[in-house]
Coordinates of C-alpha atoms in Angstrom, one line a residue:
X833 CA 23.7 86.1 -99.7
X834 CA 20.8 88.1 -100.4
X835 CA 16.6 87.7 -98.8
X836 CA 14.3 84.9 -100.8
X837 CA 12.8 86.1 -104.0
X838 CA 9.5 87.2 -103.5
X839 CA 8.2 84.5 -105.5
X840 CA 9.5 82.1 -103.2
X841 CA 6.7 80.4 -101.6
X842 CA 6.7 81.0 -97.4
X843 CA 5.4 78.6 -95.3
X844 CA 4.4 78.8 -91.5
X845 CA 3.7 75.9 -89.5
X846 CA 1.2 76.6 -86.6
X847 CA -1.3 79.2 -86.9
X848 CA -1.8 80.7 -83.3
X849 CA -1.5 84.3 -82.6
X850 CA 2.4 84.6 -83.5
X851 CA 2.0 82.0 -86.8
X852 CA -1.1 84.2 -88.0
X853 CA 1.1 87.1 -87.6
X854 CA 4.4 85.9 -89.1
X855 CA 2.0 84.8 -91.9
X856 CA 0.5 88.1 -92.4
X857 CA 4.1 89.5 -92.7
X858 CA 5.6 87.5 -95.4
X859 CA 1.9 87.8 -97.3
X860 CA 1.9 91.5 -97.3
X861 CA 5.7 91.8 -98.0
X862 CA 4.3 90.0 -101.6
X863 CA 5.5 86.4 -100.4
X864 CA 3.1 83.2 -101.6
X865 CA 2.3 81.9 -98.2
X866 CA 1.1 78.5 -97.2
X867 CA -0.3 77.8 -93.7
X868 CA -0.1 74.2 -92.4
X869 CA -1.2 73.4 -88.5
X870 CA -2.0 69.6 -86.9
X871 CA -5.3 70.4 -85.9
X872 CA -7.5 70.0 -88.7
X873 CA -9.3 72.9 -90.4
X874 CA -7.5 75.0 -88.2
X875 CA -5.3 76.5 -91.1
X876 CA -8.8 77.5 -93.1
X877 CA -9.5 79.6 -89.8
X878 CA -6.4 81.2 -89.8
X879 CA -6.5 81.8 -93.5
X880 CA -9.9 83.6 -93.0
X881 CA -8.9 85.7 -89.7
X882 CA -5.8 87.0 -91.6
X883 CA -8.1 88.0 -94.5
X884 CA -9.9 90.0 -91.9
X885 CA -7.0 91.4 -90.8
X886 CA -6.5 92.4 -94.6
X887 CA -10.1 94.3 -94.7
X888 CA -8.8 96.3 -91.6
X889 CA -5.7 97.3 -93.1
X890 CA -7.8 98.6 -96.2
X891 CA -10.0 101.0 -94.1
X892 CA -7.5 102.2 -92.3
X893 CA -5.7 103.3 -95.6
X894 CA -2.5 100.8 -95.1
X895 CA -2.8 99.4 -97.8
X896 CA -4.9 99.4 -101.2
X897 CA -7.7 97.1 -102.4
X898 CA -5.4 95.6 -105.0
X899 CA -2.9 94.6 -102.9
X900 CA -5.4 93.1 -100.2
X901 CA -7.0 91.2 -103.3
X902 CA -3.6 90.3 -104.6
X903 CA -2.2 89.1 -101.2
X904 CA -5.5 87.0 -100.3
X905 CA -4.8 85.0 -103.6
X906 CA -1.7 84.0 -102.4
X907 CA -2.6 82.7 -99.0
X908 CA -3.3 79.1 -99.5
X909 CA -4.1 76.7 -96.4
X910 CA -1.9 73.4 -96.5
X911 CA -3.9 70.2 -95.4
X912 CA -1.0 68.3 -95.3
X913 CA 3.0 68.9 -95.2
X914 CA 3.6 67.4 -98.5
X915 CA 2.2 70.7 -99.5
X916 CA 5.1 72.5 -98.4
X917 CA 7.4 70.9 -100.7
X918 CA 7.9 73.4 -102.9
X919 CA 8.8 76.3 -100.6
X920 CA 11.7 78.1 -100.0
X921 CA 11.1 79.0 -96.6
X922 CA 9.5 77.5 -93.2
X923 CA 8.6 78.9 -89.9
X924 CA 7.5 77.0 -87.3
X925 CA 5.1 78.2 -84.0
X926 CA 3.5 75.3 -82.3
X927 CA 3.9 74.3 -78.9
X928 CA 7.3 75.3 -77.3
X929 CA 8.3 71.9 -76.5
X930 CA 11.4 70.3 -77.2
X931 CA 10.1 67.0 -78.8
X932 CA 7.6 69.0 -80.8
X933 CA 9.3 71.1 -82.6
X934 CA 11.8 68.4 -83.2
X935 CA 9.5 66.0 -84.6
X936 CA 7.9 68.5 -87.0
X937 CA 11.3 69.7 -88.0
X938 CA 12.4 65.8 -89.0
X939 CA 9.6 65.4 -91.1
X940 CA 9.9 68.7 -92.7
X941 CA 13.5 67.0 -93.4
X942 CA 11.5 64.8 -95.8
X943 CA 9.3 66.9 -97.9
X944 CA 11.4 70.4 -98.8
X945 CA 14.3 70.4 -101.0
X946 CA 17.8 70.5 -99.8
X947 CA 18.2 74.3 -99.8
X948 CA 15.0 75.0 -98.0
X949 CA 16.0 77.1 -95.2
X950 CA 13.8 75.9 -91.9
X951 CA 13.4 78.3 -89.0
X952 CA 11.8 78.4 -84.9
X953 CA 9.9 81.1 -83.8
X954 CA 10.9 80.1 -80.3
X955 CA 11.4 82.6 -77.3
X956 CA 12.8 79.9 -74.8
X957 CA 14.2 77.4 -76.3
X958 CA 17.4 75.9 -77.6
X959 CA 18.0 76.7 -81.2
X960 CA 20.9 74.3 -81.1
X961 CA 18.7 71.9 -79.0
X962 CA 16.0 71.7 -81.8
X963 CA 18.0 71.8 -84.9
X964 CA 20.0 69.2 -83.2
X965 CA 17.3 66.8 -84.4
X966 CA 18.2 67.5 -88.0
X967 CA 20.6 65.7 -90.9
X968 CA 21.3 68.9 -92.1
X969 CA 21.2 71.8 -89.2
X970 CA 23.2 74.2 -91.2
X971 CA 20.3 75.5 -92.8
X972 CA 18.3 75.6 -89.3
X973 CA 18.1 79.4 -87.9
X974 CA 16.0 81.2 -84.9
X975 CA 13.4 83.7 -86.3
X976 CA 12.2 85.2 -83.3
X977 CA 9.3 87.9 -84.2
X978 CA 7.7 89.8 -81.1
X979 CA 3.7 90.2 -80.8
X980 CA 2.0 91.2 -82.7
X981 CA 4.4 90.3 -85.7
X982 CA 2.6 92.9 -88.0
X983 CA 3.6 96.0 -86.0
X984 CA 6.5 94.9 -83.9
X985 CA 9.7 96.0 -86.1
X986 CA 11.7 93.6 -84.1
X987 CA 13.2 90.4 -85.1
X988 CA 15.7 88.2 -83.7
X989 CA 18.0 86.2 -86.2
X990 CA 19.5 83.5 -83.8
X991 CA 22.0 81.3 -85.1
X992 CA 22.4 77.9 -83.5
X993 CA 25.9 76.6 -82.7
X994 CA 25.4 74.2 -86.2
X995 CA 23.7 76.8 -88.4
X996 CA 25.7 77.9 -91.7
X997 CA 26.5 81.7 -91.5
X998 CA 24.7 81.7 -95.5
X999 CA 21.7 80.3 -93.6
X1000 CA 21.8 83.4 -90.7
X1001 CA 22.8 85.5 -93.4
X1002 CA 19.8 84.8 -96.0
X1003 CA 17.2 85.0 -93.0
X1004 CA 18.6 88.3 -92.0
X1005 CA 18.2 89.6 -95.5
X1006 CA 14.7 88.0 -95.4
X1007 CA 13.3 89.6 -92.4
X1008 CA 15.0 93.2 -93.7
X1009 CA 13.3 92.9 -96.8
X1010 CA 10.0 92.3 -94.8
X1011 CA 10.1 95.5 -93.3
X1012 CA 11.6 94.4 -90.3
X1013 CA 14.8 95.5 -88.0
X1014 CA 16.8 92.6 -88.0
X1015 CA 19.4 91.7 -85.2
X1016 CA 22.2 88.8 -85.1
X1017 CA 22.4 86.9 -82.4
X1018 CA 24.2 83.5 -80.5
X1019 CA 21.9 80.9 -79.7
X1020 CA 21.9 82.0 -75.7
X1021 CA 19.2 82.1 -72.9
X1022 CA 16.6 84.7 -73.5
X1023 CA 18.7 85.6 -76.8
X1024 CA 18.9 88.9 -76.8
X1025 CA 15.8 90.9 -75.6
X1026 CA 14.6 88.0 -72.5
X1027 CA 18.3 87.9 -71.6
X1028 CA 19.1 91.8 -70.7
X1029 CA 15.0 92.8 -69.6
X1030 CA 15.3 90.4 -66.7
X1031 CA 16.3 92.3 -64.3
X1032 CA 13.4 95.1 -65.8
X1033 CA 11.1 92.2 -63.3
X1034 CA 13.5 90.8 -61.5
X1035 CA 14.1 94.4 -59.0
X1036 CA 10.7 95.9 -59.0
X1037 CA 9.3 92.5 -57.6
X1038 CA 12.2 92.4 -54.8
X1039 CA 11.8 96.1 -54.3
X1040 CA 8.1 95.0 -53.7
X1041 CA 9.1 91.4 -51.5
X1042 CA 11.8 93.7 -49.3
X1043 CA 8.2 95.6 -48.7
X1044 CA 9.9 99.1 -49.6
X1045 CA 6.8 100.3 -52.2
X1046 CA 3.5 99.1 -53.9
X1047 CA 3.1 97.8 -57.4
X1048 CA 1.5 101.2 -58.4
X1049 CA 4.5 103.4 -57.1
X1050 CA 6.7 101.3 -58.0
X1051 CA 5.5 101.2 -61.9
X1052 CA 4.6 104.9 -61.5
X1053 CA 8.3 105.6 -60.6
X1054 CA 9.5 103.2 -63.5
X1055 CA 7.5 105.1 -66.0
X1056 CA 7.5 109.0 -64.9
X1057 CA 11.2 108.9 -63.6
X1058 CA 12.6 106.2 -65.0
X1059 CA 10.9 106.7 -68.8
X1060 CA 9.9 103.1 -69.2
X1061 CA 6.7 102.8 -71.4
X1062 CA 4.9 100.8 -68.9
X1063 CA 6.2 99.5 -65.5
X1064 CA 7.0 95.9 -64.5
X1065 CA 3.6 94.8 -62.5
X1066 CA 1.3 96.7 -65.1
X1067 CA 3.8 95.0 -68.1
X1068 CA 3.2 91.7 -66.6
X1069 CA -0.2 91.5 -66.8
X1070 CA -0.6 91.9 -69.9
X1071 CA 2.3 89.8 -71.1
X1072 CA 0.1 87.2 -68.1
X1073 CA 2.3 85.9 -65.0
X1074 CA 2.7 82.4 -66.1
X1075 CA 4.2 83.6 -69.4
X1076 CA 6.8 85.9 -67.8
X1077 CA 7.8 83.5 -65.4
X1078 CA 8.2 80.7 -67.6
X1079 CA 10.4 82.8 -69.5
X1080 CA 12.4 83.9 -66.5
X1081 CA 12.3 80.4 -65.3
X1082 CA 13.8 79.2 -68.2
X1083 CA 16.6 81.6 -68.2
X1084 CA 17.1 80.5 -65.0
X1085 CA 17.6 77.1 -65.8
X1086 CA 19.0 77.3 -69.1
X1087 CA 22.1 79.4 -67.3
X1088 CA 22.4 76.3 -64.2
X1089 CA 20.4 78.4 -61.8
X1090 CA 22.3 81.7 -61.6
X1091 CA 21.3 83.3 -59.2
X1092 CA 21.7 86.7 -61.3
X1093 CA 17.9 85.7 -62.7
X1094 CA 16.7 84.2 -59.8
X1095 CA 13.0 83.7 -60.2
X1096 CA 10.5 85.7 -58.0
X1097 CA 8.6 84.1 -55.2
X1098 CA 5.7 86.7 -55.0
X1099 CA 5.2 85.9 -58.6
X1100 CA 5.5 82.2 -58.3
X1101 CA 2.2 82.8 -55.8
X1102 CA 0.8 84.7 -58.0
X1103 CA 0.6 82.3 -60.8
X1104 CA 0.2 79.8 -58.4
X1105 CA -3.2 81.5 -57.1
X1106 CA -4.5 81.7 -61.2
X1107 CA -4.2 85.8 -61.2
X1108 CA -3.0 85.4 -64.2
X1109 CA -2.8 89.2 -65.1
X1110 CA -5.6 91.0 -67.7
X1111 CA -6.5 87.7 -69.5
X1112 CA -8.4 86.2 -66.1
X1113 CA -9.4 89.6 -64.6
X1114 CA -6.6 89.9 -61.8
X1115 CA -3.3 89.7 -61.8
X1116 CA -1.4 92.6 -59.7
X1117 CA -3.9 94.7 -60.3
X1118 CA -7.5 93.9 -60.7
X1119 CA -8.9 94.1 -64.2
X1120 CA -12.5 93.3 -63.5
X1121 CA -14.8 95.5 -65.0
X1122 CA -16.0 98.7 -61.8
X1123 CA -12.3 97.9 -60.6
X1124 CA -10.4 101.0 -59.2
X1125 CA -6.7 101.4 -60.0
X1126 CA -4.7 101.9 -56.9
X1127 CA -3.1 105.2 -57.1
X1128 CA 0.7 105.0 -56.0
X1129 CA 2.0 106.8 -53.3
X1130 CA 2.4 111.3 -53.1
X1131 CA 3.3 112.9 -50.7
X1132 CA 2.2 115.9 -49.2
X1133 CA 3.1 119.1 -49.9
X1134 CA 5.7 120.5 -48.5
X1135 CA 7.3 123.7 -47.8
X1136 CA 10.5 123.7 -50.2
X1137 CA 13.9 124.9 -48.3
X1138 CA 15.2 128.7 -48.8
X1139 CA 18.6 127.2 -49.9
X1140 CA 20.9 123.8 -50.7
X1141 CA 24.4 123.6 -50.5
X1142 CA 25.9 121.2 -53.3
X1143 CA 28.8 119.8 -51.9
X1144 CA 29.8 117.7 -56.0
X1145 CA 28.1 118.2 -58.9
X1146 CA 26.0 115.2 -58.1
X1147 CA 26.9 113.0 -61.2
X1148 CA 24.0 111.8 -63.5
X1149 CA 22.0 114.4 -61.6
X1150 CA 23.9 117.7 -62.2
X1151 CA 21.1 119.1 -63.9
X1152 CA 18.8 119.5 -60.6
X1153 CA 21.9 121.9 -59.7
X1154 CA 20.1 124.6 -62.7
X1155 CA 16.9 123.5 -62.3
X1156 CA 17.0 123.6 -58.1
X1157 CA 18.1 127.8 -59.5
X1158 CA 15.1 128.1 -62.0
X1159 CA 13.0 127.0 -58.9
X1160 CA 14.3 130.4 -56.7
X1161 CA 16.1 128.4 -54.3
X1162 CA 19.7 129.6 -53.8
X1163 CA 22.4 127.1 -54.4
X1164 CA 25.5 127.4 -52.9
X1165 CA 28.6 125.2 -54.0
X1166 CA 31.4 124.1 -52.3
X1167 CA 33.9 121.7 -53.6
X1168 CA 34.1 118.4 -51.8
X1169 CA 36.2 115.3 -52.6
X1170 CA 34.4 113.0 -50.3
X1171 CA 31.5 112.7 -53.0
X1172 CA 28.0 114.6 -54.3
X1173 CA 25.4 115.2 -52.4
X1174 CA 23.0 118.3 -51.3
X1175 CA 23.3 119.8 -47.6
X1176 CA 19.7 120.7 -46.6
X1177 CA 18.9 124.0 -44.1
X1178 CA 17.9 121.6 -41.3
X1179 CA 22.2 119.4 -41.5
X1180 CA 20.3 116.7 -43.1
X1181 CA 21.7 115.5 -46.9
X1182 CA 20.3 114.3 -50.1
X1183 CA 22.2 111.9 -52.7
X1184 CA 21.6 110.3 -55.5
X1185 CA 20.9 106.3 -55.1
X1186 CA 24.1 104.5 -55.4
X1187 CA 23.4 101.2 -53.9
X1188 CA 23.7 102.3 -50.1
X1189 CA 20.9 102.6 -47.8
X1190 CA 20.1 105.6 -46.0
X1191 CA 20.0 103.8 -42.0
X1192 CA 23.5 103.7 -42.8
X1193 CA 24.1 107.3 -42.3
X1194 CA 23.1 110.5 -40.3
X1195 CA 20.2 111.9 -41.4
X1196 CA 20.2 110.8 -45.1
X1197 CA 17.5 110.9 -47.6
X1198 CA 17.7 109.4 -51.4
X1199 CA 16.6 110.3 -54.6
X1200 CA 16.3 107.8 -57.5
X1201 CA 17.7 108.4 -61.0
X1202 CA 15.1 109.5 -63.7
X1203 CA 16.2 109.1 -67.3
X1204 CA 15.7 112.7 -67.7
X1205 CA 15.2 115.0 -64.5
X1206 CA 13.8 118.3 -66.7
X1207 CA 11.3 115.4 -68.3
X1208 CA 10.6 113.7 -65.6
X1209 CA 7.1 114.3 -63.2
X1210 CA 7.7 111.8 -60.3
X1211 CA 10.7 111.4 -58.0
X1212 CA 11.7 108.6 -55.3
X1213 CA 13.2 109.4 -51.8
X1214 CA 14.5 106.7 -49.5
X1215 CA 14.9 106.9 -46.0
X1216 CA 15.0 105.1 -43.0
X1217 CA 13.6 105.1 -39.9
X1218 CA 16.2 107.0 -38.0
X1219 CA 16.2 109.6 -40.9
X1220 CA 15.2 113.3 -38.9
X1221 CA 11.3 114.6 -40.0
X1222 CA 12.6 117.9 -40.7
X1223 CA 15.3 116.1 -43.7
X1224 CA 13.0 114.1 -45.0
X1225 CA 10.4 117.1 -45.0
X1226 CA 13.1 119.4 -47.1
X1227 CA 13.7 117.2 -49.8
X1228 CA 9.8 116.3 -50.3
X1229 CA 9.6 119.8 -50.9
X1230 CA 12.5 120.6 -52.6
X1231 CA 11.4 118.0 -55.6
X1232 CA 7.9 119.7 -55.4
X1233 CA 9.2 123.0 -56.0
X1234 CA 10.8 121.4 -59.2
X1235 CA 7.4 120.2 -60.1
X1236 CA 8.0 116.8 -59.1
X1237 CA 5.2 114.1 -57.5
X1238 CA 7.3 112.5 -54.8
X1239 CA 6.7 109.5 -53.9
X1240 CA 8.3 108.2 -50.5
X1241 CA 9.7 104.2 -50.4
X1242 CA 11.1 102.1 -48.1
X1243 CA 15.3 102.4 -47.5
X1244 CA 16.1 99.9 -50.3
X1245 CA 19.5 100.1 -51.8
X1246 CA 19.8 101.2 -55.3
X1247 CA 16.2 101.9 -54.7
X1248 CA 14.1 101.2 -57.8
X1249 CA 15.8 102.8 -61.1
X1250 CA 18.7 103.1 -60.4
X1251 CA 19.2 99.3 -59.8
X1252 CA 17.2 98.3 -62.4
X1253 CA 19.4 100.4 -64.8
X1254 CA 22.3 99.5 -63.0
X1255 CA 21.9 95.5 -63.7
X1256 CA 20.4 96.2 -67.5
X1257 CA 24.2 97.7 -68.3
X1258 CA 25.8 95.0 -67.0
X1259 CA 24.0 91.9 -68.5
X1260 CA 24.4 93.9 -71.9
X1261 CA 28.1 94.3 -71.2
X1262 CA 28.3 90.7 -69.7
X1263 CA 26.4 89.3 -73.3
X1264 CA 28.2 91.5 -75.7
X1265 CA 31.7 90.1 -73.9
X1266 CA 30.5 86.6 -74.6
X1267 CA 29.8 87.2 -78.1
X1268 CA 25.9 87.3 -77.9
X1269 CA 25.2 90.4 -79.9
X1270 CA 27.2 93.5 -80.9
X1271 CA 26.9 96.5 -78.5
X1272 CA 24.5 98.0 -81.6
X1273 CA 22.2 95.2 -82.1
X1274 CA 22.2 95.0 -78.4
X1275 CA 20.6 98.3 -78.2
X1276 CA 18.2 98.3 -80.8
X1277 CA 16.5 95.4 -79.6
X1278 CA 16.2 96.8 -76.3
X1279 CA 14.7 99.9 -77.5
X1280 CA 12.6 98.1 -80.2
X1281 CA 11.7 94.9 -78.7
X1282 CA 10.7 95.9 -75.2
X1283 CA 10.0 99.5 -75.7
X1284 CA 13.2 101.0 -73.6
X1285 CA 13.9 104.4 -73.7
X1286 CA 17.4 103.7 -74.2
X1287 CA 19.6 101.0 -75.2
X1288 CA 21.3 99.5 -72.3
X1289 CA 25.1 101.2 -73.6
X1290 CA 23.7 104.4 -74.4
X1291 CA 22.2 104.4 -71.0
X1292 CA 26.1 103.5 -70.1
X1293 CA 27.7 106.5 -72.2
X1294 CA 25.2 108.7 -70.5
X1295 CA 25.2 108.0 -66.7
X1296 CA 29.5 107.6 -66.9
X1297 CA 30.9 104.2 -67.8
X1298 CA 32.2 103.6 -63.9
X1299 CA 28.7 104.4 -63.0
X1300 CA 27.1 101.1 -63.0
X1301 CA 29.7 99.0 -61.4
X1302 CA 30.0 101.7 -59.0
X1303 CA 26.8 101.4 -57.6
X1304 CA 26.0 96.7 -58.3
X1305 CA 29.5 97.0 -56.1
X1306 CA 27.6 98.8 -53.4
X1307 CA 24.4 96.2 -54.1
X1308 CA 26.8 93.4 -54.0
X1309 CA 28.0 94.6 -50.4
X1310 CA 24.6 94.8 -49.0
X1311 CA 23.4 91.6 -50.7
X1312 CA 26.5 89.0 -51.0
X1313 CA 24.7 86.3 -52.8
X1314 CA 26.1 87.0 -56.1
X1315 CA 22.5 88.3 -57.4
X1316 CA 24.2 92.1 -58.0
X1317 CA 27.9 91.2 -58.5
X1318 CA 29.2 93.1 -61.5
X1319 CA 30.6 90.7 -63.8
X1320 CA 34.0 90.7 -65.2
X1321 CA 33.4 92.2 -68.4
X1322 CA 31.4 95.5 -66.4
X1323 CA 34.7 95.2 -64.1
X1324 CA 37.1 95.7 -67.1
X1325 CA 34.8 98.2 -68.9
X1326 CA 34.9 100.8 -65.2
X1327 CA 38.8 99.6 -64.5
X1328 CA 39.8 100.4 -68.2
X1329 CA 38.5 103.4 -67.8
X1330 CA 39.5 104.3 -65.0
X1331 CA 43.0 103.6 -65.7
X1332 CA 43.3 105.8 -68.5
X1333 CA 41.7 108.9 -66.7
X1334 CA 44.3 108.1 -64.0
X1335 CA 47.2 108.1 -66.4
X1336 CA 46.6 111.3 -68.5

């Protein structure tokens, strides 16, 4: 099954932000387009605005003249669905309501032909749910673009428990042939990309409710240790706090309340109080014009300790070992079975975060995970109260001598990447097991549709594949309510594993 001819005529229904921009994609891919919306004259505006849009993409040398010209000749606005009859594809993105998209869908029903293939842009609901309204669902598919549709390569082919693989198939093609990067997907919770980013939220905001850190450190930490493009508070207001919950509340729902995406309450009070994030002036952070933006927490400097002892190689962190050398500071290594960690001067140790908190050890202090520890220019240290000055002093400066900002939190487990990286692997594992999305597609729309550094099992293949179970077991110990239990197909990924190294 191969993508629509180009002289198929492409219809969108709705012509908001997302249906102006899904618009402007099949128009510029050389597509006749038709745009149909309820509210009358509303399609002329949208015609005119993505004309605009056109001019823009002329001076800025993306495309020619000609092409603008020849693309605004096919853009026609639709006054009524009848209109539509002749196309080959529709697109609906009005309301996200059930009965809505239903309704439209039923009387689409009546005016294409019988191979017309009729598509949701939804991002929270049901693909099954809507095309369950249909005589004929096989040809019903999700099409989920990301915004702005012109420049986001991502696209989400969802097939609904009715829809025909030709159907999935032929809108795959499509969306390729657009310019897009397409990825096949079950008809799930989130799909793909809401699914596996919830817990991207879900632990900065309980990092920030267990009163460990700030919204500024903890987003500073996300994006200079842990690589993220932009950190979870700052993310959210711009995405706006009633839209990210109502997708995380959805999830929620949608899986019966599991408590592994749990809502947050400081958001809920957010939303609650109308900070709505950048589009009413405050959200976490305020936007209003003179604002200051809260600086997150550095420490002090420090004076750096004249040696370590590295008692491991320390793991996903065996590269401070050369870089700890690089700095002038003698390293002296001693083999130890009981696990990795660094023995400061002063008796006191640093370890990496593995889901245990420091109060539960002598003089402990820990440091988060950073996607790449050369790369990275902020670090995280955990301690608690009972952790000695002197320890807590030592590894401040030790990261400083590395030319790290060092920001100190609260003694959370797993402290702020590495359980947010730690739950990202496993609801990719746990989705991919349930036949959601190959392990690929998994990661590209990870890395493309959210902007991750990595894809959730490359992240896996680099940090050790017993790695995240290792440390969820450790959150799971410290929180039993389920939130951080791996699940069975993380449990059989590590075990497998395992097994085999212990066998060879």
């Amino acid at each position: 099954m191969t993508a629509l001819d180009l002289s198929s005529p492409v219809a969108v229904v709705g012509t908001g932000t997302m249906g102006q921009g899904i618009a402007q994609v099949a128009l510029v891919a050389g597509h006749p387009v038709r745009l149909y919306d309820a509210v009358p004259d509303r399609a002329r505006e949208a015609a005119t605005a993505i004309g605009a849009r056109l001019d823009r993409l002329v001076e800025k040398g993306r495309l020619t003249a000609a092409d603008r010209d020849a693309a605004r000749a096919r853009l026609r606005p639709a006054d009524d669905l009848a209109e539509l009859a002749d196309c080959a594809l529709v697109v609906e993105a009005v309301l996200e309501r059930l009965d809505v998209k239903q309704e439209l869908f039923r009387a689409l029903e009546d005016v294409v032909s019988p191979d017309c293939l009729l598509a949701t842009n939804t991002s929270s609901l049901s693909v099954t749910a809507i095309g369950g309204a249909l005589s004929h669902p096989g040809r019903f598919v999700g099409l989920h673009f990301f915004n702005p549709a012109p420049l986001l390569p991502l696209v989400e082919v969802v097939s609904g428990f009715a829809t025909d693989v030709t159907s999935a198939t032929r809108a795959y093609e499509t969306a390729r042939a657009w310019g897009k990067t397409p990825v096949a997907c079950a008809d799930t919770p989130g799909f793909i990309v809401n699914r596996i980013a919830r817990p991207f939220y879900a632990e900065a905001f309980a990092v920030y409710e267990a009163q460990a850190a700030d919204p500024a450190t903890i987003d500073a930490v996300l994006r200079e240790s842990g690589g993220f493009r932009m950190g979870a508070f700052e993310l959210t207001d711009l995405i706006g706090q009633d839209v990210n919950e109502s997708v995380t509340h959805s999830v929620w729902q949608s899986f019966f309340q599991d408590v592994r995406f749990t809502p947050s309450l400081a958001q809920r009070r957010l939303v609650e109080s109308g900070r709505l994030g950048r589009k009413t002036g405050r959200g976490w952070y305020d936007h209003r014009e003179g604002a200051e933006r809260p600086e997150p927490h550095t420490a002090e400097k420090r004076q750096p300790p004249a040696y370590v002892v590295a008692e491991g190689d320390l793991g996903p962190a065996s590269e401070l070992l050369a870089m700890i050398r690089e700095a002038g500071i003698q390293v002296r290594e001693e083999d130890e079975d009981n696990g990795s960690r660094l023995v400061l001067p002063g008796g006191g140790q640093l370890a990496l975060a593995d889901g245990q908190t420091s109060v539960e050890f002598r003089d402990v202090v820990y440091f988060d995970l950073a996607l790449d520890y050369r790369k990275a220019t902020r670090i995280a240290l955990s301690a608690s109260q009972d952790t000695g000055a002197r320890t807590v002093s030592e590894a401040t400066g030790l990261f400083q001598a590395l030319g790290k900002d060092v920001s100190l939190i609260g003694d959370v487990p797993g402290m702020i990447v590495a359980r947010t990286v730690a739950r990202i692997i496993d609801l990719a594992h746990d989705a991919v097991a349930k036949g959601v999305a190959t392990e690929e597609d998994v990661d590209t729309a990870m890395r493309l549709g959210v902007n991750y550094p990595l894809g959730p099992f490359e992240w896996s293949r680099r940090l050790g594949r017993t790695w995240a179970c290792s440390v969820l077991d450790d959150l799971h110990q410290r929180d039993p309510s389920g939130r951080y239990a791996p699940s069975l197909a993380l449990y059989r990924h590590s075990f497998a594993t395992e097994k085999r190294e212990g066998a060879s």
